PDB file of C-alpha atoms in Angstrom:
ATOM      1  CA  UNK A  14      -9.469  11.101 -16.113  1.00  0.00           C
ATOM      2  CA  UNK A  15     -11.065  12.671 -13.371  1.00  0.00           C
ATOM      3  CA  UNK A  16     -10.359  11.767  -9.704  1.00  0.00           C
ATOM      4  CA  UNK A  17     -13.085  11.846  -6.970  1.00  0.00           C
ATOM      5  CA  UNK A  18     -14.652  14.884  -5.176  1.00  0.00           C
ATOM      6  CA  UNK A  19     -12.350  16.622  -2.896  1.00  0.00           C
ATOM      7  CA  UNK A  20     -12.742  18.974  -0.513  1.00  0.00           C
ATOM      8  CA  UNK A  21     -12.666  22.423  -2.561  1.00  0.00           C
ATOM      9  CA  UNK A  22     -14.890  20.968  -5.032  1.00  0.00           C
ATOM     10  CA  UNK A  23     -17.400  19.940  -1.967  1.00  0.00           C
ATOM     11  CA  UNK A  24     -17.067  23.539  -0.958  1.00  0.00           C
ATOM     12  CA  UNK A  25     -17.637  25.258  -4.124  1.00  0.00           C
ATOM     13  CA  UNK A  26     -20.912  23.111  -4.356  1.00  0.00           C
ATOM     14  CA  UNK A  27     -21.905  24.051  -0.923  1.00  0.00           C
ATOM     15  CA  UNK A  28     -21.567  27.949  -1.781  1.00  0.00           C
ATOM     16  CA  UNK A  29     -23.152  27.178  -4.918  1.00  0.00           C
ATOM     17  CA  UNK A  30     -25.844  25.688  -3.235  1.00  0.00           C
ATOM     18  CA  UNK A  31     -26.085  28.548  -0.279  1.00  0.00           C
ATOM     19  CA  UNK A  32     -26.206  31.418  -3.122  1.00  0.00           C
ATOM     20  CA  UNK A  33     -29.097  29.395  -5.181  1.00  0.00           C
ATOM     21  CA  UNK A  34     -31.553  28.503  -2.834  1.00  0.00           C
ATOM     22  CA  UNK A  35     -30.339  30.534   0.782  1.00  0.00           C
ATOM     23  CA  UNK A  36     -29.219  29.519   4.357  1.00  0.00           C
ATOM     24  CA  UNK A  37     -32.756  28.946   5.378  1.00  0.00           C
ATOM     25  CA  UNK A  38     -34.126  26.691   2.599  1.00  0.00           C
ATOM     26  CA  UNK A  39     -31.038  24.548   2.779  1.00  0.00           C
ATOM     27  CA  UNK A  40     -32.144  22.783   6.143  1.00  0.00           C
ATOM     28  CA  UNK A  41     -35.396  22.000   4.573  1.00  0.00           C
ATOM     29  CA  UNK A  42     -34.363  20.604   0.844  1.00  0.00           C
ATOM     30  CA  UNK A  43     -32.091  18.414   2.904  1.00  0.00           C
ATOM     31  CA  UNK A  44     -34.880  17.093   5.331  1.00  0.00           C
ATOM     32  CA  UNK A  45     -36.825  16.897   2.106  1.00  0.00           C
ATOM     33  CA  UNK A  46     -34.680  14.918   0.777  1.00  0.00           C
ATOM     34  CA  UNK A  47     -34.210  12.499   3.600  1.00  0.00           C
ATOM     35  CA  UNK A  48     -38.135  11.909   3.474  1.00  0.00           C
ATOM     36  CA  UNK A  49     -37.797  11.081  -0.104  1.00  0.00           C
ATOM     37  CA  UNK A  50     -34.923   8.916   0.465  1.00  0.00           C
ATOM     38  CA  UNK A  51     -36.347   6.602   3.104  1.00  0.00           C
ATOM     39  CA  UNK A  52     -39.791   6.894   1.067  1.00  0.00           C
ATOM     40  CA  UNK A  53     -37.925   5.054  -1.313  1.00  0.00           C
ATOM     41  CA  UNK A  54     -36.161   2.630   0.045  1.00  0.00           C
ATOM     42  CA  UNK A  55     -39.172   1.377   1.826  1.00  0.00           C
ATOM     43  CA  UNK A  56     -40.822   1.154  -1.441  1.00  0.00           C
ATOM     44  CA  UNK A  57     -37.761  -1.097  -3.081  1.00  0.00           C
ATOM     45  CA  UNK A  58     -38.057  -2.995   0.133  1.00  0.00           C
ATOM     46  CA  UNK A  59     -41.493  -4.110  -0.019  1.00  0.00           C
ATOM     47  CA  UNK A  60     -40.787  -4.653  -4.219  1.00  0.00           C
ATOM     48  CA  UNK A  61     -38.214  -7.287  -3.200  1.00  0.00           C
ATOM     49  CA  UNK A  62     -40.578  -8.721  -0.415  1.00  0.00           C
ATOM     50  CA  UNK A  63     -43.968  -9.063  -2.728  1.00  0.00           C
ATOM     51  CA  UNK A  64     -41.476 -10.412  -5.408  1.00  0.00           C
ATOM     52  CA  UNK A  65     -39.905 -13.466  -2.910  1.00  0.00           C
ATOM     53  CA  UNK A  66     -43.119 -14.124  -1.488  1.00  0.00           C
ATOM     54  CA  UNK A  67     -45.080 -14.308  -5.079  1.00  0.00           C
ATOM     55  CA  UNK A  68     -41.872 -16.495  -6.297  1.00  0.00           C
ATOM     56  CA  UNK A  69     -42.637 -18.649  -3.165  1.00  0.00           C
ATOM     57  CA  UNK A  70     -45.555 -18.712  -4.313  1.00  0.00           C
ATOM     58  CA  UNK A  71     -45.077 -20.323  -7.794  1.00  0.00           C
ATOM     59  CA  UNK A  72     -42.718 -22.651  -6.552  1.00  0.00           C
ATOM     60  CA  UNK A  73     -44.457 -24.051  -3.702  1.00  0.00           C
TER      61      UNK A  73
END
């Protein structure tokens, strides 16, 4: 039904995104965003190593 995102439809997000929130809060969701990103993946990260080391655990 519907394809994937192409470049006009990027665009029109980008302006959408410029008009809502402004050129100089852009930077800063984005960084924002990269904090939370890596925030999380360093949480799933040390999920999946307590969970291998407590099923180590119960096996051994």
């Amino acid at each position: 039904m519907f394809g994937p995102i192409g470049f006009q439809e990027m665009l029109l997000i980008f302006l959408m995104f410029l008009l809502l929130f402004g050129a100089k809060r852009i930077p800063l969701l984005a960084r924002n965003l990269g904090h939370s990103l890596g925030e999380f993946k360093r949480a799933r990260d040390e999920f999946h190593t307590e969970g291998a080391a407590a099923e180590n655990s119960a096996q051994g």
